[in-house]
Coordinates of C-alpha atoms in Angstrom, one line a residue:
X227 CA -7.6 3.6 -28.1
X228 CA -7.5 -0.2 -28.4
X229 CA -6.2 -1.4 -31.7
X230 CA -9.0 -2.2 -34.2
X231 CA -9.4 -5.9 -34.8
X232 CA -8.9 -5.6 -38.5
X233 CA -5.6 -3.7 -38.0
X234 CA -4.5 -6.3 -35.5
X235 CA -5.2 -9.1 -38.0
X236 CA -3.3 -7.4 -40.9
X237 CA -0.3 -6.6 -38.7
X238 CA -0.2 -10.1 -37.3
X239 CA -0.4 -11.6 -40.8
X240 CA 2.6 -9.4 -41.8
X241 CA 0.5 -7.6 -44.4
X242 CA 1.9 -4.2 -43.2
X243 CA 5.0 -3.3 -41.4
X244 CA 4.9 -3.4 -37.6
X245 CA 6.0 -0.4 -35.5
X246 CA 8.7 -2.2 -33.5
X247 CA 10.5 -5.5 -33.8
X248 CA 12.6 -6.7 -30.8
X249 CA 15.1 -9.2 -32.2
X250 CA 17.6 -11.6 -30.7
X251 CA 15.5 -12.0 -27.6
X252 CA 15.1 -14.8 -25.1
X253 CA 11.4 -14.7 -24.8
X254 CA 9.8 -15.8 -21.4
X255 CA 6.6 -17.7 -22.3
X256 CA 4.4 -17.8 -19.2
X257 CA 2.0 -20.2 -20.8
X258 CA 4.2 -23.2 -21.3
X259 CA 7.2 -22.3 -19.1
X260 CA 9.7 -22.1 -21.9
X261 CA 12.3 -19.6 -22.9
X262 CA 12.4 -19.2 -26.7
X263 CA 14.9 -17.5 -28.9
X264 CA 13.2 -15.2 -31.3
X265 CA 11.7 -11.8 -32.2
X266 CA 8.6 -10.0 -30.9
X267 CA 6.6 -7.8 -33.2
X268 CA 4.7 -4.8 -31.8
X269 CA 2.0 -2.6 -33.5
X270 CA -0.1 0.1 -32.1
X271 CA 1.0 -0.8 -28.5
X272 CA 0.1 -4.5 -28.8
X273 CA 2.2 -7.6 -29.4
X274 CA 1.0 -9.0 -32.8
X275 CA 3.4 -11.8 -33.4
X276 CA 6.5 -13.8 -32.6
X277 CA 9.0 -14.2 -35.4
X278 CA 10.3 -12.2 -38.4
X279 CA 8.3 -9.2 -39.5
X280 CA 9.0 -6.1 -41.5
X281 CA 9.3 -3.2 -39.1
X282 CA 9.6 0.6 -39.0
X283 CA 12.0 0.3 -36.1
X284 CA 14.2 -2.7 -35.1
X285 CA 16.0 -3.2 -31.8
X286 CA 18.4 -6.1 -31.1
X287 CA 18.3 -7.3 -27.5
X288 CA 21.6 -9.3 -28.1
X289 CA 20.4 -12.3 -26.2
X290 CA 18.8 -10.6 -23.2
X291 CA 15.6 -11.9 -21.7
X292 CA 12.2 -10.4 -22.6
X293 CA 9.5 -10.9 -19.9
X294 CA 6.0 -9.5 -19.5
X295 CA 5.7 -6.4 -17.3
X296 CA 5.1 -7.0 -13.6
X297 CA 1.8 -6.6 -11.8
X298 CA 1.3 -5.6 -8.2
X299 CA -1.9 -7.3 -7.1
X300 CA -2.5 -5.1 -4.0
X301 CA -0.9 -1.8 -3.2
X302 CA -1.8 1.4 -1.4
X303 CA -0.1 4.1 -3.5
X304 CA -0.5 6.5 -0.6
X305 CA 2.0 4.5 1.5
X306 CA 4.7 5.6 -0.9
X307 CA 4.0 9.1 0.4
X308 CA 4.1 10.7 -2.9
X309 CA 1.7 11.6 -5.7
X310 CA 0.4 9.1 -8.3
X311 CA 2.6 10.6 -11.0
X312 CA 5.7 10.4 -8.9
X313 CA 4.9 6.9 -7.8
X314 CA 4.7 5.9 -11.4
X315 CA 8.0 7.5 -12.2
X316 CA 9.6 5.5 -9.3
X317 CA 8.2 2.0 -9.9
X318 CA 7.9 1.9 -13.7
X319 CA 11.7 1.8 -14.3
X320 CA 11.8 -1.1 -11.8
X321 CA 9.5 -3.2 -14.1
X322 CA 6.1 -2.7 -12.5
X323 CA 3.9 -1.8 -15.4
X324 CA 0.5 -2.4 -13.8
X325 CA -0.9 -1.9 -10.2
X326 CA -4.2 -2.8 -8.7
X327 CA -4.3 -0.1 -6.0
X328 CA -6.7 0.3 -3.1
X329 CA -7.2 4.1 -2.3
X330 CA -8.4 3.2 1.2
X331 CA -6.1 5.7 2.9
X332 CA -7.2 8.8 1.0
X333 CA -10.8 7.7 1.0
X334 CA -10.7 7.7 4.8
X335 CA -9.6 11.4 4.6
X336 CA -11.5 12.7 1.6
X337 CA -14.2 10.1 1.0
X338 CA -15.6 9.9 -2.5
X339 CA -13.6 12.9 -3.6
X340 CA -10.4 11.1 -2.7
X341 CA -11.3 8.1 -4.9
X342 CA -12.3 10.4 -7.7
X343 CA -9.0 12.2 -7.4
X344 CA -7.1 8.9 -7.6
X345 CA -9.1 7.9 -10.6
X346 CA -8.4 11.1 -12.4
X347 CA -4.7 10.9 -11.5
X348 CA -4.5 7.5 -13.2
X349 CA -5.4 9.0 -16.6
X350 CA -2.7 9.6 -19.1
X351 CA -0.1 7.8 -17.0
X352 CA 2.6 5.8 -18.8
X353 CA 1.5 2.6 -16.9
X354 CA -1.7 0.8 -16.1
X355 CA -3.3 1.9 -12.9
X356 CA -6.4 0.0 -11.7
X357 CA -8.2 0.2 -8.4
X358 CA -10.1 -1.8 -5.8
X359 CA -13.0 0.1 -4.4
X360 CA -12.4 0.8 -0.7
X361 CA -14.8 -1.3 1.3
X362 CA -14.2 -0.1 4.8
X363 CA -14.5 3.7 5.2
X364 CA -14.3 4.2 8.1
X365 CA -12.4 1.1 9.2
X366 CA -14.3 1.2 12.5
X367 CA -16.7 3.4 14.3
X368 CA -14.3 3.7 17.2
X369 CA -12.5 6.7 15.6
X370 CA -13.4 9.8 13.6
X371 CA -12.6 9.5 9.9
X372 CA -13.1 12.0 7.2
X373 CA -15.9 10.2 5.5
X374 CA -18.5 7.4 5.6
X375 CA -18.9 5.5 2.4
X376 CA -21.9 3.2 2.4
X377 CA -23.0 0.7 -0.2
X378 CA -25.3 3.2 -2.0
X379 CA -22.5 5.7 -2.3
X380 CA -20.0 3.2 -3.7
X381 CA -22.3 1.3 -6.1
X382 CA -22.1 3.7 -9.0
X383 CA -18.3 3.5 -9.0
X384 CA -18.4 -0.2 -9.7
X385 CA -19.3 0.6 -13.4
X386 CA -15.9 2.4 -13.8
X387 CA -13.5 0.3 -16.0
X388 CA -10.6 1.2 -13.7
X389 CA -12.4 -0.4 -10.7
X390 CA -11.6 -4.1 -10.9
X391 CA -12.8 -5.3 -7.6
X392 CA -14.2 -4.4 -4.2
X393 CA -11.1 -3.7 -2.1
X394 CA -10.0 -5.6 1.0
X395 CA -12.9 -6.4 3.2
X396 CA -11.3 -5.8 6.6
X397 CA -14.6 -5.7 8.4
X398 CA -14.9 -9.5 8.7
X399 CA -16.7 -9.2 12.1
X400 CA -19.4 -7.2 10.3
X401 CA -19.6 -9.7 7.5
X402 CA -19.9 -12.6 9.9
X403 CA -22.6 -10.8 11.8
X404 CA -24.4 -10.2 8.4
X405 CA -24.2 -6.4 8.6
X406 CA -26.6 -5.2 5.9
X407 CA -24.3 -2.6 4.5
X408 CA -21.3 -4.9 4.3
X409 CA -23.5 -7.5 2.5
X410 CA -24.9 -4.9 0.1
X411 CA -21.4 -3.9 -0.9
X412 CA -20.5 -7.5 -1.7
X413 CA -23.7 -8.1 -3.6
X414 CA -23.4 -5.0 -5.7
X415 CA -19.9 -6.1 -6.7
X416 CA -21.0 -9.6 -7.6
X417 CA -23.8 -8.1 -9.8
X418 CA -21.1 -6.4 -11.8
X419 CA -19.2 -9.7 -12.0
X420 CA -16.2 -8.3 -10.3
X421 CA -14.3 -10.1 -7.5
X422 CA -14.1 -9.1 -3.8
X423 CA -10.6 -8.9 -2.2
X424 CA -10.2 -10.1 1.4
X425 CA -8.4 -9.1 4.5
X426 CA -8.8 -11.7 7.2
X427 CA -5.7 -12.3 9.3
X428 CA -6.0 -15.5 11.4
X429 CA -9.5 -16.3 10.3
X430 CA -9.9 -20.1 10.2
X431 CA -12.4 -23.0 10.4
X432 CA -16.1 -22.3 10.1
X433 CA -15.6 -18.5 10.3
X434 CA -13.3 -18.6 7.3
X435 CA -15.7 -20.9 5.5
X436 CA -18.4 -18.2 6.0
X437 CA -16.1 -15.5 4.8
X438 CA -15.4 -17.4 1.6
X439 CA -19.0 -18.5 1.2
X440 CA -19.9 -14.8 1.0
X441 CA -17.8 -14.6 -2.2
X442 CA -14.5 -13.2 -1.0
X443 CA -11.8 -14.8 -3.0
X444 CA -8.4 -13.5 -2.1
X445 CA -6.3 -12.6 1.0
X446 CA -3.0 -10.8 1.4
X447 CA -2.7 -11.2 5.2
X448 CA -1.3 -14.7 5.6
X449 CA 1.7 -14.9 7.9
X450 CA 2.2 -18.6 8.0
X451 CA 2.2 -21.5 5.5
X452 CA -0.5 -23.3 7.5
X453 CA -2.8 -20.3 7.3
X454 CA -2.2 -19.9 3.6
X455 CA -2.8 -23.6 2.9
X456 CA -6.2 -23.5 4.7
X457 CA -7.3 -20.6 2.6
X458 CA -6.0 -22.1 -0.6
X459 CA -7.9 -25.3 0.2
X460 CA -11.1 -23.2 0.3
X461 CA -10.4 -21.7 -3.1
X462 CA -8.9 -18.4 -2.2
X463 CA -6.2 -16.6 -4.2
X464 CA -3.2 -15.8 -2.0
X465 CA -1.3 -12.6 -2.5
X466 CA 2.1 -13.1 -1.0
X467 CA 3.1 -9.8 0.6
X468 CA 6.5 -8.3 1.2
X469 CA 6.0 -4.7 2.3
X470 CA 7.7 -2.4 4.7
X471 CA 5.9 -3.2 7.9
X472 CA 4.7 -6.7 7.0
X473 CA 7.2 -9.1 5.5
X474 CA 5.7 -12.5 4.8
X475 CA 7.5 -13.8 1.7
X476 CA 10.1 -16.0 3.4
X477 CA 7.4 -17.7 5.5
X478 CA 5.1 -18.4 2.6
X479 CA 7.6 -19.7 0.0
X480 CA 6.8 -23.3 1.1
X481 CA 3.2 -22.9 -0.3
X482 CA 4.5 -22.4 -3.8
X483 CA 4.0 -25.7 -5.6
X484 CA 3.0 -26.8 -9.1
X485 CA -0.5 -27.5 -7.7
X486 CA -1.0 -24.1 -6.0
X487 CA 1.0 -21.8 -8.2
X488 CA -1.9 -20.6 -10.3
X489 CA -3.7 -19.2 -7.2
X490 CA -0.6 -17.3 -6.0
X491 CA 0.7 -13.8 -6.8
X492 CA 2.9 -11.1 -5.3
X493 CA 1.9 -7.8 -3.7
X494 CA 3.6 -5.0 -1.8
X495 CA 0.6 -3.6 0.1
X496 CA 2.4 -0.9 2.0
X497 CA 5.9 -0.2 0.7
X498 CA 7.6 2.9 1.8
X499 CA 10.0 5.2 -0.2
X500 CA 13.2 4.0 1.4
X501 CA 12.5 0.3 0.6
X502 CA 11.4 1.1 -3.0
X503 CA 14.6 3.2 -3.6
X504 CA 17.0 0.7 -1.9
X505 CA 15.5 -2.6 -2.9
X506 CA 12.9 -2.3 -5.6
X507 CA 9.2 -3.0 -6.0
X508 CA 7.7 -6.2 -7.4
X509 CA 11.0 -7.0 -9.0
X510 CA 12.4 -7.2 -5.5
X511 CA 9.9 -9.8 -4.5
X512 CA 10.6 -11.9 -7.6
X513 CA 14.3 -11.7 -6.9
X514 CA 13.8 -12.7 -3.3
X515 CA 11.7 -15.7 -4.3
X516 CA 14.3 -16.9 -6.8
X517 CA 17.0 -16.5 -4.1
X518 CA 14.8 -18.6 -1.9
X519 CA 14.8 -21.5 -4.4
X520 CA 11.7 -20.7 -6.5
X521 CA 12.0 -21.4 -10.2
X522 CA 12.4 -18.1 -12.0
X523 CA 9.6 -18.9 -14.5
X524 CA 7.2 -19.6 -11.5
X525 CA 8.2 -16.4 -9.8
X526 CA 7.6 -14.5 -13.1
X527 CA 4.2 -16.1 -13.6
X528 CA 3.2 -15.0 -10.1
X529 CA 4.1 -11.4 -11.1
X530 CA 2.3 -11.5 -14.5
X531 CA -0.3 -14.0 -15.8
X532 CA -1.7 -15.1 -12.4
X533 CA -2.7 -11.6 -11.2
X534 CA -3.9 -10.8 -14.8
X535 CA -6.2 -13.7 -14.7
X536 CA -7.4 -13.0 -11.1
X537 CA -8.6 -9.6 -12.1
X538 CA -9.8 -10.4 -15.7
X539 CA -7.1 -8.4 -17.4
X540 CA -7.0 -10.6 -20.4
X541 CA -4.9 -8.1 -22.4
X542 CA -2.1 -8.2 -19.9
X543 CA 0.3 -10.6 -18.2
X544 CA 2.0 -12.4 -21.2
X545 CA 4.0 -11.9 -24.4
X546 CA 1.5 -13.2 -26.9
X547 CA -0.6 -11.9 -29.9
X548 CA -3.2 -9.4 -28.8
X549 CA -1.6 -8.6 -25.4
X550 CA -0.5 -5.1 -24.6
X551 CA 3.2 -4.8 -25.2
X552 CA 4.3 -4.2 -21.6
X553 CA 7.7 -5.7 -21.8
X554 CA 10.9 -5.9 -19.6
X555 CA 14.3 -6.4 -21.0
X556 CA 16.3 -8.3 -18.3
X557 CA 20.0 -9.1 -18.4
X558 CA 19.4 -12.3 -16.4
X559 CA 16.8 -14.1 -14.3
X560 CA 18.5 -13.5 -11.0
X561 CA 18.7 -9.8 -10.3
X562 CA 15.4 -8.8 -12.2
X563 CA 16.7 -5.3 -12.7
X564 CA 15.4 -4.2 -16.1
X565 CA 17.7 -2.5 -18.5
X566 CA 14.7 -1.3 -20.5
X567 CA 10.9 -1.1 -19.9
X568 CA 8.3 -0.9 -22.6
X569 CA 4.8 0.2 -21.7
X570 CA 2.2 -0.2 -24.5
X571 CA 5.1 -0.7 -26.9
X572 CA 6.7 2.6 -26.0
X573 CA 10.2 2.7 -24.5
X574 CA 9.5 4.4 -21.2
X575 CA 12.6 3.6 -19.0
X576 CA 16.2 2.7 -19.4
X577 CA 18.9 1.8 -16.8
X578 CA 16.5 2.4 -13.9
X579 CA 15.3 5.9 -15.0
X580 CA 12.4 7.2 -16.9
X581 CA 13.1 8.4 -20.4
X582 CA 13.2 12.2 -20.4
X583 CA 10.7 12.6 -23.2
X584 CA 8.0 10.7 -21.3
X585 CA 5.5 13.2 -20.0
X586 CA 4.2 13.1 -16.5
X587 CA 0.6 14.2 -15.9
X588 CA 0.1 17.1 -13.5
X589 CA 0.2 16.3 -9.8
X590 CA -3.3 15.6 -8.4
X591 CA -5.1 18.3 -6.4
X592 CA -6.6 17.8 -3.0
X593 CA -8.6 20.3 -0.8
X594 CA -7.2 21.3 2.6
X595 CA -7.6 18.6 5.3
X596 CA -6.3 20.2 8.5
X597 CA -9.6 21.2 10.1
X598 CA -8.4 21.7 13.7
X599 CA -9.3 24.4 16.2
X600 CA -5.9 24.7 17.8
X601 CA -7.0 27.4 20.2
X602 CA -9.3 24.9 22.0
X603 CA -7.0 21.9 22.1
X604 CA -6.7 20.5 25.6
X605 CA -3.7 18.1 25.9
X606 CA -3.7 17.9 29.7
X607 CA -4.6 14.7 31.5
X608 CA -6.2 15.3 34.8
X609 CA -5.0 12.9 37.5
X610 CA -8.2 11.2 38.5
X611 CA -6.2 8.2 39.6
X612 CA -2.6 7.1 40.3
X613 CA -2.2 4.0 38.1
X614 CA -3.1 3.6 34.4
X615 CA -3.0 1.5 31.3
X616 CA 0.0 2.2 29.1
X617 CA 0.5 1.1 25.5
X618 CA 3.7 -0.9 25.1
X619 CA 5.5 -1.0 21.8
X620 CA 6.6 -4.4 20.5
X621 CA 9.9 -4.0 18.6
X622 CA 9.4 -4.6 14.8
X623 CA 5.7 -5.2 15.1
X624 CA 2.5 -3.3 14.6
X625 CA 0.8 -5.1 17.4
X626 CA 1.2 -3.5 20.8
X627 CA 1.1 -4.8 24.4
X628 CA -0.2 -3.2 27.5
X629 CA 0.9 -2.8 31.1
X630 CA -0.5 -1.1 34.2
X631 CA 1.9 1.2 35.9
X632 CA 1.9 3.9 38.6
X633 CA 1.8 7.2 36.6
X634 CA 3.8 10.3 37.4
X635 CA 1.5 13.1 38.6
X636 CA 2.4 16.7 39.1
X637 CA 0.1 19.6 40.1
X638 CA -3.0 17.4 39.6
X639 CA -2.0 16.3 36.2
X640 CA -0.6 12.9 34.9
X641 CA 2.5 13.8 32.9
X642 CA 5.2 12.1 30.8
X643 CA 8.2 10.7 32.6
X644 CA 11.0 10.1 30.1
X645 CA 13.3 8.7 32.9
X646 CA 10.8 5.8 33.2
X647 CA 10.2 5.7 29.4
X648 CA 6.6 6.9 29.8
X649 CA 5.8 9.4 27.1
X650 CA 2.5 11.2 26.4
X651 CA 0.6 10.1 23.3
X652 CA -2.2 12.1 21.8
X653 CA -4.5 11.7 18.8
X654 CA -6.1 14.9 17.5
X655 CA -9.1 14.7 15.2
X656 CA -8.4 16.7 12.0
X657 CA -11.3 16.1 9.7
X658 CA -14.4 17.8 11.2
X659 CA -13.0 20.2 13.8
X660 CA -14.7 18.2 16.6
X661 CA -12.0 19.1 19.1
X662 CA -11.6 15.5 20.0
X663 CA -8.3 14.6 21.6
X664 CA -7.4 11.1 22.7
X665 CA -4.8 11.0 25.4
X666 CA -2.7 8.3 26.9
X667 CA 0.8 7.1 27.5
X668 CA 3.2 4.8 25.6
X669 CA 6.4 3.0 26.6
X670 CA 9.2 1.7 24.4
X671 CA 9.5 4.9 22.3
X672 CA 12.5 6.2 24.1
X673 CA 12.3 9.9 23.6
X674 CA 14.3 11.9 26.1
X675 CA 13.2 15.3 24.9
X676 CA 11.0 16.9 22.2
X677 CA 8.1 15.3 20.3
X678 CA 7.2 13.7 17.0
X679 CA 3.9 14.3 15.1
X680 CA 2.3 12.9 11.9
X681 CA -0.9 13.2 9.9
X682 CA -0.3 9.6 8.7
X683 CA -2.1 7.5 11.3
X684 CA -3.8 4.4 10.1
X685 CA -6.6 4.1 9.2
X686 CA -8.5 7.4 9.9
X687 CA -5.3 9.5 9.6
X688 CA -5.9 11.9 12.4
X689 CA -2.9 13.7 13.9
X690 CA -0.9 11.5 16.2
X691 CA 1.9 12.8 18.4
X692 CA 4.3 11.5 21.0
X693 CA 6.4 13.7 23.3
X694 CA 7.8 14.5 26.7
X695 CA 5.7 17.6 27.5
X696 CA 2.5 19.3 26.4
X697 CA 4.6 22.3 25.1
X698 CA 6.5 20.0 22.8
X699 CA 3.4 18.2 21.7
X700 CA 1.5 21.4 20.9
X701 CA 4.5 22.7 18.9
X702 CA 4.7 19.5 16.9
X703 CA 0.9 19.4 16.2
X704 CA 0.9 23.1 15.2
X705 CA 3.8 22.4 12.8
X706 CA 1.9 19.5 11.1
X707 CA -1.2 21.8 10.7
X708 CA 1.0 24.6 9.3
X709 CA 2.4 22.2 6.7
X710 CA -1.1 21.3 5.6
X711 CA -0.3 17.8 6.8
X712 CA 3.1 16.1 7.3
X713 CA 5.6 14.6 9.7
X714 CA 7.7 16.6 12.1
X715 CA 10.4 16.4 14.8
X716 CA 10.6 19.2 17.4
X717 CA 13.3 19.6 20.0
X718 CA 14.6 22.4 22.1
X719 CA 11.6 24.6 21.2
X720 CA 12.3 24.5 17.5
X721 CA 11.3 22.5 14.4
X722 CA 14.4 20.4 13.5
X723 CA 13.0 18.2 10.7
X724 CA 9.9 18.0 8.6
X725 CA 8.2 16.6 5.5
X726 CA 5.2 18.3 4.1
X727 CA 2.3 16.0 2.9
X728 CA -0.2 18.5 1.4
X729 CA -2.1 15.8 -0.5
X730 CA -4.7 14.7 2.1
X731 CA -2.0 14.8 4.7
X732 CA -0.7 11.6 3.3
X733 CA 1.4 12.4 0.2
X734 CA 4.1 14.8 -0.8
X735 CA 4.4 16.5 -4.2
X736 CA 8.1 15.7 -4.4
X737 CA 9.8 12.9 -6.4
X738 CA 10.1 9.6 -4.4
X739 CA 13.9 9.9 -3.9
X740 CA 13.5 13.4 -2.3
X741 CA 10.7 12.0 -0.1
X742 CA 13.1 9.2 1.0
X743 CA 15.8 11.8 1.8
X744 CA 13.4 13.8 3.9
X745 CA 12.2 10.7 5.8
X746 CA 15.9 9.8 6.5
X747 CA 16.4 13.3 7.9
X748 CA 13.3 12.8 10.1
X749 CA 14.5 9.5 11.3
X750 CA 17.9 10.8 12.1
X751 CA 16.4 13.8 14.0
X752 CA 14.2 11.4 15.9
X753 CA 17.2 9.3 16.8
X754 CA 19.0 12.4 18.3
X755 CA 16.2 12.8 20.8
X756 CA 16.2 9.2 21.7
X757 CA 13.7 7.4 19.4
X758 CA 14.1 3.7 19.7
X759 CA 11.9 2.1 16.9
X760 CA 13.6 1.3 13.7
X761 CA 11.0 3.4 11.8
X762 CA 9.7 5.9 14.4
X763 CA 7.0 7.4 12.2
X764 CA 5.7 4.0 11.1
X765 CA 5.5 2.9 14.7
X766 CA 3.7 6.1 15.6
X767 CA 1.2 5.7 12.8
X768 CA 0.1 2.3 13.9
X769 CA -0.5 3.4 17.5
X770 CA -3.8 4.8 16.3
X771 CA -5.0 1.7 14.5
X772 CA -7.9 0.2 16.4
X773 CA -8.1 -3.1 14.5
X774 CA -4.6 -4.5 15.5
X775 CA -4.2 -5.8 19.1
X776 CA -3.8 -5.0 21.8
X777 CA -4.1 -1.5 23.2
X778 CA -4.4 1.6 20.9
X779 CA -5.4 5.2 21.1
X780 CA -8.0 7.0 18.8
X781 CA -9.3 10.5 18.9
X782 CA -12.1 9.1 21.1
X783 CA -9.8 7.6 23.7
X784 CA -7.9 4.6 24.7
X785 CA -9.1 1.5 22.9
X786 CA -8.9 -2.2 23.9
X787 CA -8.8 -4.1 20.6
X788 CA -9.4 -7.5 22.2
X789 CA -12.6 -6.4 23.9
X790 CA -13.3 -4.0 21.0
X791 CA -14.3 -1.1 23.2
X792 CA -12.9 2.1 24.7
X793 CA -11.5 1.8 28.1
X794 CA -10.5 4.3 30.8
X795 CA -6.9 5.4 31.2
X796 CA -6.9 5.2 35.0
X797 CA -7.5 1.8 36.6
X798 CA -7.9 2.9 40.2

């Protein structure tokens, strides 16, 4: 419960002892850019004053820095591949005390039920979890998702206090074409006086002007300083992203100036378990920025007061009277590794670990999502021609190329040919038991034997598998289904590595460090059978995403993103 105003006043005036007094601190003031020696008084979870107070409990920080808790302005919790509770226990000790998450991934699997599950999972957590309302479910009509969320379905959720905004509007072609449902979602959000987050990579000129004119006021997809400057000039907030697949921080550091700073903030978007465990979360972005020459106070403001203002979180983002006491004790302003984290005035983490007495809410529950009729799956590709379009991996990128090659045919079927680096790729619909199987070929993956399969396949998250034979592919697909969702490597007729993802086929029920370990085992197993990509399962997941150029595969077939239509595999 928020502190009563009368109680806040009496505590701030020193008329009753405060709960906690943090003394001998070097206090980071995000309003005036100063670092002030002094003490911070906390009562009922709020900062009530700066200075000397009588307190029930006093802690000396012996000259360490005290900064506001960090805020991630745009994140998909599902990308950490673990439950909300385990995500919290992983990132809170790193200094992230608030996230604005977009449950877009789980919504594409479970629809409204997925959003409601994420909202329920946010309750009773030892950190602040807010959400953007997924605006694009499904992302396109060119694949089969688990749900369709139209404006009428979403509108009631906008009244929820945890819903801060309409989530990233990826469907900018629909917006520019004045699609009625897209416009209705935006209008309903504006009626609630909540912002709309954007997603418009490469949009410029009059099309960008139209996008902004519709009331979309942020973007996290900028990959160059020039792109970001054009969007800033039109009044957009820029969320500088440093995730696992998309790393834009270094290229965007030049846009951080005294004139632009208040419109800038940090986000992780999609950050996978290995990177969180090895490098950190928002604290990693702040550290990288300072290493790149950004003033530490500026980097901290971009992690605190700027996202708080963007989303109307007037009780967060600063160390000041009336603000929630989300506080980081930092030994320096270089590493940004907290020695202690306070959330709502409660000590929740020390030395990189959650305090053992901090309870963790139960893991969220999700219904089964593997609705596949395995007995009727047809993975064979009849050879109706001799040459075909092949998806070509681009190292280190989620974009793909294409090439036309003479396919290997045997007994009337087009088959994989690992000697020529031509592997079979299939996407199996898993939400509605339609029996849809998209079939094609990919080069650049490198497998010599076996197969990989995953139920994480952006954005509709059907089962995607790559392999050297139909037998291997079927075994991998069956293994994913048997796990209730997950990622697997099969070789030599056996399952050699796996990670179960029973929560919507996207998230495990394990702690993040155990998920990281399983992913490393999967990657190592994939390497032994020849996998070339640095992150084989990430590369696999994006081969099914029909909004990133150039050639992709959905459960409905081969898809030309440039022409935005399905195309035949064979070209002759």
